[in-house]
XYZ file of C-alpha atoms in Angstrom:
623
model
C 17.496 3.682 9.730
C 16.416 4.474 13.277
C 18.869 5.949 15.720
C 17.033 5.772 19.014
C 18.489 2.887 21.062
C 16.217 -0.006 21.783
C 16.188 -0.744 25.535
C 18.237 -3.868 26.046
C 20.787 -5.368 28.352
C 22.813 -5.534 25.167
C 22.763 -1.897 24.206
C 26.526 -2.096 23.961
C 26.248 -4.653 21.174
C 23.123 -3.364 19.506
C 23.885 0.322 19.205
C 26.844 -0.131 16.893
C 24.340 -0.675 14.099
C 22.820 2.688 14.890
C 25.906 4.841 14.742
C 25.968 5.620 18.457
C 26.942 3.361 21.283
C 26.847 2.939 25.032
C 27.261 0.113 27.482
C 24.503 -1.378 29.492
C 25.186 -2.445 33.065
C 24.648 -0.493 36.229
C 27.052 0.568 38.971
C 26.041 2.132 42.254
C 26.551 5.877 42.508
C 25.670 8.700 44.833
C 22.457 10.348 43.629
C 23.065 13.783 42.136
C 19.535 15.105 42.453
C 16.649 14.662 44.867
C 14.215 11.900 44.059
C 11.463 14.431 43.530
C 13.202 15.600 40.351
C 12.875 12.224 38.682
C 10.013 11.892 36.189
C 7.167 9.640 37.098
C 6.142 6.954 34.599
C 3.307 8.117 32.401
C 2.287 4.643 31.367
C 2.783 1.021 32.254
C 1.983 -2.449 31.040
C -1.184 -2.579 33.079
C -2.667 -0.297 35.681
C -2.258 -2.387 38.819
C -1.570 -0.630 42.107
C 1.555 -2.180 43.633
C 0.291 -1.898 47.232
C -2.891 -3.859 46.724
C -2.609 -6.981 48.858
C -4.774 -9.148 46.628
C -3.775 -12.780 46.381
C -2.296 -13.368 42.943
C -4.366 -16.528 42.695
C -7.508 -14.384 42.687
C -6.384 -12.576 39.532
C -7.054 -13.807 36.018
C -4.160 -15.171 33.960
C -3.757 -12.027 31.872
C -3.550 -9.755 34.910
C -1.026 -12.039 36.623
C 1.105 -12.101 33.500
C 0.938 -8.351 32.961
C 1.932 -7.786 36.587
C 4.911 -10.041 36.049
C 5.840 -8.192 32.849
C 5.557 -4.872 34.649
C 7.771 -6.136 37.477
C 10.368 -7.252 34.930
C 10.407 -3.900 33.130
C 10.795 -1.962 36.370
C 13.609 -4.285 37.490
C 15.293 -3.848 34.112
C 15.415 -0.071 34.472
C 17.214 -0.415 37.807
C 19.764 -2.810 36.332
C 20.165 -0.989 33.024
C 19.774 2.796 33.382
C 21.036 3.394 29.830
C 18.083 1.405 28.511
C 15.793 3.356 30.825
C 17.082 6.633 29.391
C 16.446 5.357 25.866
C 12.856 4.586 26.872
C 12.345 7.979 28.501
C 12.813 7.022 32.156
C 15.361 9.099 34.058
C 15.073 7.946 37.677
C 18.411 6.134 37.488
C 20.125 8.432 34.999
C 22.791 9.459 37.506
C 24.225 5.928 37.377
C 26.727 5.099 34.648
C 26.810 1.406 33.739
C 30.287 -0.054 34.251
C 30.940 -2.841 31.727
C 33.008 -5.018 34.025
C 32.864 -8.764 34.653
C 30.888 -8.460 37.871
C 28.122 -6.488 36.222
C 28.007 -8.838 33.257
C 27.645 -11.761 35.632
C 24.831 -9.862 37.337
C 23.177 -9.217 33.998
C 23.369 -12.876 33.010
C 21.908 -13.983 36.344
C 19.134 -11.422 35.903
C 18.297 -12.748 32.435
C 18.328 -16.366 33.573
C 16.105 -15.611 36.550
C 13.476 -13.798 34.521
C 13.638 -16.297 31.690
C 12.691 -19.078 34.094
C 9.757 -17.050 35.406
C 8.375 -16.284 31.971
C 8.965 -19.821 30.689
C 6.761 -21.010 33.547
C 3.803 -18.974 32.205
C 1.274 -21.084 30.303
C 0.677 -19.163 27.096
C -2.513 -21.125 26.400
C -4.222 -19.378 29.315
C -3.505 -15.890 27.946
C -5.310 -13.652 25.506
C -3.721 -13.141 22.090
C -2.385 -9.741 23.178
C -0.734 -11.100 26.314
C 0.444 -14.286 24.628
C 2.309 -12.287 21.996
C 3.750 -10.030 24.718
C 5.061 -13.176 26.359
C 6.679 -14.227 23.098
C 8.462 -10.897 22.806
C 9.804 -11.092 26.345
C 11.049 -14.641 25.893
C 12.814 -13.665 22.680
C 14.429 -10.649 24.337
C 15.706 -12.599 27.322
C 17.066 -15.438 25.172
C 18.702 -12.868 22.920
C 20.293 -11.191 25.951
C 21.658 -14.530 27.127
C 23.015 -15.308 23.644
C 24.820 -11.970 23.441
C 26.346 -12.323 26.890
C 27.461 -15.949 26.545
C 28.057 -16.563 22.820
C 28.243 -13.378 20.761
C 30.291 -11.542 23.422
C 30.620 -8.397 21.332
C 32.022 -6.519 24.332
C 35.262 -8.475 23.816
C 35.835 -7.496 20.191
C 33.983 -4.213 19.618
C 35.687 -1.246 21.338
C 33.116 1.184 19.920
C 30.604 -0.188 22.412
C 32.479 1.673 25.152
C 31.061 5.140 24.555
C 29.393 7.506 27.016
C 28.083 10.064 24.524
C 24.556 8.845 23.804
C 22.978 8.863 27.294
C 24.768 12.100 28.198
C 23.371 13.765 25.091
C 19.833 12.538 25.856
C 20.004 13.844 29.434
C 21.328 17.214 28.289
C 18.802 17.599 25.456
C 15.639 16.250 27.117
C 13.629 18.674 29.247
C 12.452 16.108 31.784
C 13.685 18.409 34.566
C 15.209 21.913 34.796
C 18.685 22.176 33.298
C 20.484 22.605 36.650
C 18.935 19.358 37.875
C 19.959 17.574 34.699
C 23.475 18.925 34.999
C 23.736 17.474 38.508
C 22.705 14.111 37.107
C 25.298 14.466 34.367
C 27.913 15.397 36.954
C 27.242 12.174 38.855
C 27.598 10.190 35.618
C 30.792 11.963 34.706
C 32.350 11.052 38.047
C 32.124 7.410 36.933
C 33.555 7.886 33.430
C 37.213 7.035 34.214
C 36.237 3.747 35.862
C 33.812 3.043 33.013
C 36.476 3.303 30.318
C 38.960 1.328 32.393
C 36.409 -1.484 32.810
C 35.494 -1.508 29.126
C 39.131 -1.644 28.061
C 39.859 -4.543 30.409
C 37.365 -6.781 28.609
C 38.754 -6.364 25.108
C 40.185 -9.521 23.546
C 41.596 -9.281 20.028
C 39.201 -6.554 18.887
C 38.495 -6.328 15.186
C 40.439 -3.748 13.254
C 37.252 -2.278 11.853
C 35.483 -1.730 15.176
C 38.680 -0.434 16.735
C 39.012 2.153 13.987
C 35.352 3.126 14.440
C 35.888 3.721 18.161
C 38.933 5.876 17.376
C 36.953 7.842 14.783
C 34.076 8.445 17.195
C 36.243 9.765 20.040
C 36.100 13.390 18.798
C 32.311 13.151 18.801
C 32.344 12.036 22.435
C 34.559 14.984 23.283
C 32.137 17.304 21.494
C 29.331 16.153 23.809
C 31.542 16.872 26.797
C 32.197 20.340 25.356
C 28.439 20.932 25.093
C 28.031 19.962 28.748
C 30.745 22.406 29.809
C 29.136 25.145 27.731
C 25.706 24.468 29.260
C 27.159 24.539 32.784
C 28.464 28.032 32.197
C 25.363 29.367 30.457
C 22.591 31.543 31.910
C 20.119 28.644 32.237
C 22.446 26.996 34.761
C 22.783 30.079 36.945
C 21.212 28.354 39.962
C 24.166 25.965 40.265
C 26.439 26.941 43.120
C 30.037 27.831 42.351
C 31.125 24.570 43.975
C 28.691 22.504 41.913
C 29.791 24.181 38.701
C 33.489 23.685 39.492
C 32.892 20.046 40.379
C 31.051 19.491 37.087
C 33.768 21.169 35.020
C 36.476 19.209 36.836
C 34.603 16.004 36.026
C 34.257 17.050 32.386
C 38.025 17.527 32.281
C 38.630 14.118 33.891
C 36.225 12.506 31.428
C 38.108 14.076 28.520
C 41.327 12.574 29.876
C 39.648 9.152 30.108
C 38.348 9.358 26.526
C 41.746 10.443 25.220
C 43.472 7.665 27.151
C 41.059 5.081 25.778
C 41.615 6.368 22.259
C 45.392 6.190 22.731
C 45.096 2.605 23.931
C 42.999 1.741 20.873
C 45.532 3.325 18.548
C 48.142 0.950 19.994
C 45.790 -2.036 19.715
C 45.054 -1.157 16.112
C 48.731 -0.928 15.227
C 49.468 -4.225 16.985
C 46.557 -5.933 15.263
C 47.750 -4.803 11.853
C 51.355 -5.762 12.602
C 50.654 -9.241 13.965
C 47.644 -10.152 11.845
C 46.031 -11.645 14.946
C 43.008 -9.349 15.186
C 39.653 -11.054 15.185
C 37.737 -11.101 11.908
C 34.670 -8.893 11.734
C 32.797 -11.749 10.015
C 30.421 -13.613 12.348
C 30.433 -16.970 10.588
C 27.387 -19.133 9.910
C 26.668 -20.453 13.413
C 26.624 -17.074 15.172
C 24.952 -15.384 12.218
C 22.017 -17.800 12.096
C 21.425 -17.471 15.834
C 21.645 -13.699 15.781
C 19.333 -13.573 12.766
C 16.766 -15.687 14.582
C 16.681 -13.391 17.614
C 16.908 -10.084 15.755
C 14.614 -10.716 12.778
C 12.129 -13.176 14.318
C 11.124 -14.521 10.934
C 9.628 -17.882 10.077
C 12.549 -18.200 7.648
C 16.196 -18.914 8.426
C 18.940 -16.546 7.367
C 19.886 -18.829 4.487
C 16.262 -19.036 3.331
C 15.927 -15.249 3.454
C 19.084 -14.975 1.381
C 17.552 -17.254 -1.255
C 14.323 -15.224 -1.247
C 16.340 -12.060 -1.772
C 18.063 -13.580 -4.802
C 14.662 -14.268 -6.394
C 13.331 -10.794 -5.558
C 16.473 -9.294 -7.087
C 15.838 -11.022 -10.386
C 12.244 -9.773 -10.524
C 13.356 -6.188 -9.829
C 16.082 -6.272 -12.471
C 13.603 -7.508 -15.064
C 11.239 -4.641 -14.251
C 14.036 -2.065 -14.258
C 15.376 -3.301 -17.595
C 11.926 -2.861 -19.153
C 11.601 0.736 -17.855
C 15.138 1.554 -18.967
C 14.374 0.361 -22.497
C 11.376 2.683 -22.613
C 13.406 5.641 -21.313
C 16.503 5.036 -23.439
C 15.859 7.446 -26.309
C 14.422 10.085 -23.961
C 17.528 10.067 -21.768
C 20.379 8.973 -24.031
C 19.156 9.852 -27.522
C 20.814 7.857 -30.318
C 23.509 6.301 -28.128
C 23.912 2.576 -28.861
C 22.062 0.370 -26.387
C 24.284 -2.237 -24.653
C 23.264 -5.887 -24.700
C 24.207 -6.295 -21.039
C 21.186 -5.365 -18.934
C 23.304 -4.042 -16.042
C 25.026 -1.658 -18.437
C 21.694 -0.662 -19.973
C 19.964 0.046 -16.658
C 23.068 1.695 -15.250
C 23.391 4.063 -18.200
C 19.821 5.355 -17.838
C 20.143 5.694 -14.058
C 23.489 7.430 -14.461
C 22.074 10.008 -16.864
C 19.001 10.681 -14.717
C 21.183 10.988 -11.616
C 22.692 14.151 -13.018
C 19.509 15.819 -11.796
C 20.092 16.547 -8.107
C 20.048 19.366 -5.574
C 23.034 21.601 -5.000
C 25.506 20.546 -2.348
C 24.696 23.541 -0.149
C 20.957 22.812 -0.367
C 21.065 19.134 0.660
C 19.775 19.469 4.231
C 17.499 22.389 3.313
C 15.800 20.390 0.546
C 15.161 17.469 2.891
C 13.596 19.868 5.382
C 11.349 21.343 2.674
C 10.052 17.991 1.443
C 8.585 16.797 4.754
C 5.462 19.046 4.648
C 4.854 17.998 1.039
C 4.809 14.331 2.024
C 2.475 15.070 4.930
C 0.060 16.883 2.619
C 0.036 13.926 0.213
C -0.771 11.488 3.023
C -3.701 13.648 4.137
C -5.019 14.306 0.633
C -5.061 10.599 -0.206
C -6.404 9.503 3.203
C -3.633 6.969 3.740
C -2.955 7.401 7.447
C -3.849 9.570 10.422
C -1.033 11.944 11.353
C -0.387 13.606 14.695
C 0.318 17.309 14.213
C 1.289 17.625 17.885
C 4.437 15.543 17.262
C 6.437 17.658 14.807
C 9.563 16.297 13.145
C 12.761 18.346 13.433
C 15.323 17.977 10.658
C 18.837 18.663 11.984
C 22.451 17.937 11.165
C 23.573 14.634 12.669
C 25.405 15.115 16.012
C 29.105 14.515 15.497
C 29.320 11.561 17.875
C 26.687 9.660 15.870
C 28.401 10.021 12.518
C 30.354 7.249 10.862
C 27.870 4.480 9.957
C 24.813 5.971 8.241
C 24.147 9.319 6.595
C 20.545 9.759 7.710
C 18.313 8.411 10.440
C 15.432 9.072 12.814
C 16.041 9.612 16.538
C 12.682 9.104 18.241
C 11.656 9.492 21.905
C 10.918 6.512 24.092
C 7.377 5.463 24.994
C 7.492 7.028 28.459
C 8.105 10.468 26.960
C 6.272 10.470 23.623
C 5.916 14.239 23.876
C 9.638 14.749 23.331
C 11.029 15.822 19.990
C 11.749 13.462 17.142
C 14.861 14.321 15.155
C 15.622 13.504 11.542
C 19.413 13.468 11.604
C 21.038 14.252 8.261
C 24.808 14.318 7.877
C 25.780 17.414 5.856
C 28.210 17.199 2.952
C 30.475 19.980 4.227
C 33.496 17.798 4.946
C 33.458 15.975 1.608
C 35.692 16.651 -1.348
C 33.899 17.925 -4.467
C 34.126 14.445 -5.979
C 32.710 12.764 -2.862
C 29.901 15.301 -2.605
C 28.954 14.839 -6.267
C 28.888 11.058 -5.791
C 26.558 11.401 -2.801
C 24.301 13.880 -4.600
C 24.019 11.595 -7.627
C 23.100 8.722 -5.331
C 20.435 10.868 -3.645
C 19.232 12.426 -6.866
C 15.999 14.274 -7.557
C 13.862 11.139 -7.214
C 15.740 9.079 -4.645
C 15.968 11.973 -2.205
C 12.165 11.905 -2.081
C 12.165 8.144 -1.517
C 14.742 8.568 1.263
C 12.432 11.030 3.006
C 9.471 8.671 2.622
C 11.567 5.935 4.235
C 13.033 7.930 7.090
C 10.198 10.322 7.800
C 6.697 10.263 6.267
C 5.107 7.755 6.338
C 8.208 5.761 7.298
C 10.144 5.686 10.555
C 8.930 8.953 12.040
C 5.243 8.208 11.433
C 5.520 4.586 12.529
C 7.304 5.418 15.775
C 4.744 8.085 16.685
C 2.049 5.426 16.342
C 4.154 2.866 18.237
C 4.330 5.127 21.284
C 0.518 5.040 21.436
C 0.312 1.253 21.503
C -1.416 -0.189 24.587
C 1.355 -2.798 24.771
C 4.440 -1.366 26.410
C 6.219 -4.678 25.855
C 5.778 -4.539 22.088
C 6.839 -0.914 21.964
C 9.923 -1.302 24.144
C 11.194 -4.654 22.929
C 10.227 -4.289 19.314
C 11.378 -5.885 16.137
C 13.807 -4.135 13.826
C 12.549 -6.010 10.773
C 9.051 -4.633 11.343
C 10.380 -1.087 11.831
C 12.624 -1.124 8.774
C 10.158 -3.190 6.774
C 7.415 -0.617 7.323
C 9.689 2.142 6.022
C 10.465 0.119 2.880
C 6.784 -0.758 2.475
C 5.919 2.943 2.732
C 8.077 3.712 -0.306
C 6.150 1.357 -2.556
C 2.777 2.199 -1.030
C 3.254 5.922 -1.699
C 4.104 5.333 -5.354
C 1.192 2.917 -5.718
C -1.044 5.667 -4.315
C 0.074 8.127 -6.970
C 3.044 9.897 -5.424
C 5.378 10.947 -8.224
C 2.548 10.932 -10.781
C 3.396 7.380 -11.824
C 6.396 8.708 -13.787
C 8.643 5.958 -15.178
C 11.688 7.820 -13.829
C 10.279 7.607 -10.307
C 9.496 3.913 -10.667
C 12.973 3.222 -12.062
C 14.564 4.995 -9.124
C 12.240 3.177 -6.723
C 13.478 -0.037 -8.311
C 17.061 1.048 -7.687
C 16.213 1.955 -4.092
C 14.251 -1.226 -3.459
C 17.090 -3.185 -5.024
C 19.232 -1.660 -2.297
C 17.067 -3.303 0.406
C 17.220 -6.631 -1.412
C 20.958 -6.310 -1.982
C 21.481 -5.492 1.692
C 20.324 -9.002 2.558
C 22.461 -10.600 -0.132
C 25.490 -8.554 0.903
C 25.158 -9.158 4.640
C 24.781 -12.932 4.328
C 27.458 -13.174 1.644
C 29.987 -11.209 3.702
C 29.399 -12.693 7.156
C 28.665 -16.289 6.130
C 29.992 -16.886 2.623
C 33.186 -14.846 2.915
C 32.521 -12.314 0.149
C 35.582 -10.132 -0.491
C 35.664 -6.342 -0.687
C 36.108 -6.457 -4.473
C 33.122 -8.785 -4.867
C 31.017 -6.616 -2.560
C 31.825 -3.432 -4.469
C 30.974 -5.125 -7.768
C 27.654 -6.295 -6.322
C 26.841 -2.812 -5.061
C 28.106 -0.691 -7.947
C 27.715 -2.685 -11.146
C 24.827 -4.913 -10.155
C 22.899 -2.551 -7.847
C 23.808 0.756 -9.564
C 25.123 2.482 -6.452
C 27.745 5.207 -6.687
C 31.282 4.439 -5.590
C 30.954 6.482 -2.409
C 27.660 4.832 -1.460
C 29.092 1.384 -2.168
C 32.194 2.011 -0.082
C 30.107 3.316 2.807
C 27.945 0.186 2.622
C 31.066 -1.989 2.646
C 32.151 -0.149 5.783
C 28.723 -0.638 7.329
C 28.582 -4.380 6.645
C 31.925 -4.754 8.423
C 30.635 -2.871 11.469
C 27.176 -4.441 11.715
C 25.635 -7.847 11.224
C 22.070 -9.019 10.481
C 20.608 -5.485 10.693
C 21.009 -5.023 6.940
C 18.693 -7.995 6.358
C 15.849 -6.377 8.287
C 14.731 -4.138 5.412
C 13.892 -6.853 2.900
C 12.668 -9.338 5.498
C 10.167 -6.952 7.060
C 9.045 -5.486 3.732
C 8.314 -8.843 2.122
C 6.388 -10.010 5.188
C 4.267 -6.823 5.232
C 3.436 -7.101 1.537
C 2.405 -10.717 2.076
C 0.251 -9.744 5.060
C -1.470 -6.965 3.117
C -2.451 -9.395 0.390
C -3.768 -11.829 2.993
C -5.922 -9.108 4.558
C -7.229 -8.070 1.142
C -8.333 -11.614 0.431
C -9.843 -12.055 3.888
C -11.804 -8.773 3.892
C -12.698 -8.498 0.210
C -14.629 -5.330 -0.637
C -14.441 -4.084 2.964
C -10.642 -3.815 2.832
C -9.485 -0.192 3.167
C -5.828 0.753 2.928
C -5.992 3.373 5.702
C -7.648 0.896 8.075
C -4.957 -1.675 7.311
C -2.207 0.846 8.002
C -3.639 2.082 11.272
C -4.423 -1.370 12.604
C -0.966 -2.591 11.602
C 0.726 0.313 13.370
C -1.391 -0.033 16.509
C 0.634 -3.014 17.737
C 3.777 -1.070 18.573
C 6.960 -2.538 17.133
C 5.846 -6.173 17.160
C 7.239 -8.624 14.582
C 5.138 -8.894 11.434
C 4.146 -12.539 12.116
C 2.830 -11.442 15.528
C 0.897 -8.568 13.963
C -0.553 -10.981 11.411
C -1.778 -13.219 14.230
C -3.364 -10.296 16.060
C -5.008 -8.841 12.947
C -6.567 -12.214 12.186
C -8.348 -12.288 15.555
C -12.122 -11.679 15.353
C -13.181 -8.177 16.367
C -13.679 -7.890 20.093
C -11.162 -10.635 20.877
C -8.731 -9.480 23.592
């Protein structure tokens, strides 16, 4: 799972699925630093000088469109500085978006205005590259409108009101000297009380689950504020004047009061919701779910059709896993009687093998040690070009991001590809011995390797490094989650097909269990949000039928209550990539080379798989 926010007017709604959250609409503020300190863009959609007085009619259709796209992106950063920060642009970082009604009205008007302009573009006059850029922009703007007018997550998800993410990025990113960044942070902090007041005013019957999440994340927000205060008093901030430092610390204190007050208000809302039974359900329902699925996944299939496909894929996986388990039975369980029920049979073998895992204290250390091994395998088997100048840093997940997923990649935006990429891993320190053992069995000797393939090499980390090199800024910025997650799932199977794990049946069985997780994610998400699956039914699906430990199953139940549609992205993207690979094999015949397929596929940024398929099918030399 990726943790870097995708730039969007709907960051407030989207980031809940990532474990961190922030709102998304701008408010005017006094600049905290001179304009010269702001980073200049290092790339754009197209290199067109803004002061050239050429008549637009004299430009070709592609150039006119790319100018329009560039104008939209630059206007978006002014409206939505949180999204700009996520992309690596810090010119407007001193402005804290205030999620009030006026700014939401402004955001809706902005989306409607730009939607009309892009809908007026004749896609038939554009090259394939520009035409698919146009499709991405139209989808983004329609998705923004849907979230503002129909989904309205800002009314029922209090966890969207959270200042931690952008503050952490500003503090941790060396786009300017620390004293300059602290001045920017100080300006943001001055707006925090009004920000929380505005966010609270929009809440209408928030769900119990999202309210509890916001309460649970409050200490993490406070920890970011503590880090700011510490930095302000450190030696690297010595050039701040005494007045500037005092002002910053006073604003940190005021922000802490605002966070605590918001948390206290949520505690009351939670109690009232439980007492009255009038809290909104976390379930989206079919109408909203189908629409959200269409915008988020961008598949040629509906949500219901993808659910049906997942059911078929599940059956094929279980058949394969049952066969491997039969072959491993005596080796793992000796003379123990073999159950007739295939779930019991598969589960018994997996359970015995899962006893082989790292020690609790070595969990993060082992993940860190495996990354170079994966990189060496990729190089030795010539599967993909890797960029040694973009090292991956494995670290413990920042406190404010904890609560939804245990591991994830936090990658830099396309404007600052040189910045660090973090592999956030939540340590097991705070778990009871029983909880820790459950987690370690879930991420056993084999699955821990598959996790690292998914999250790091050649999964999310590798894919996002390539995405930042794409010539299409549109496809990189406004990418498709199903492609991103699908590539990570595809990487798991591709590595094993290429010989990783020495073709051991234990590795293939555990891959089956892990891949079954992606398939089950789709079944679970649709069943819960559309079909009304209960907690007991969900836990049975996850534990008995998908062989997940109790702790893992309960965490997934929590996640499906806090997110929607995102869990379907893994299977949807994976199945589309596998289908595309087979199509390219048939089209190219003997000239097909796996490395070439991978590098061409990744060259299109974060575009949806159907868009990539269209672009890969273009004759060489076609723009």
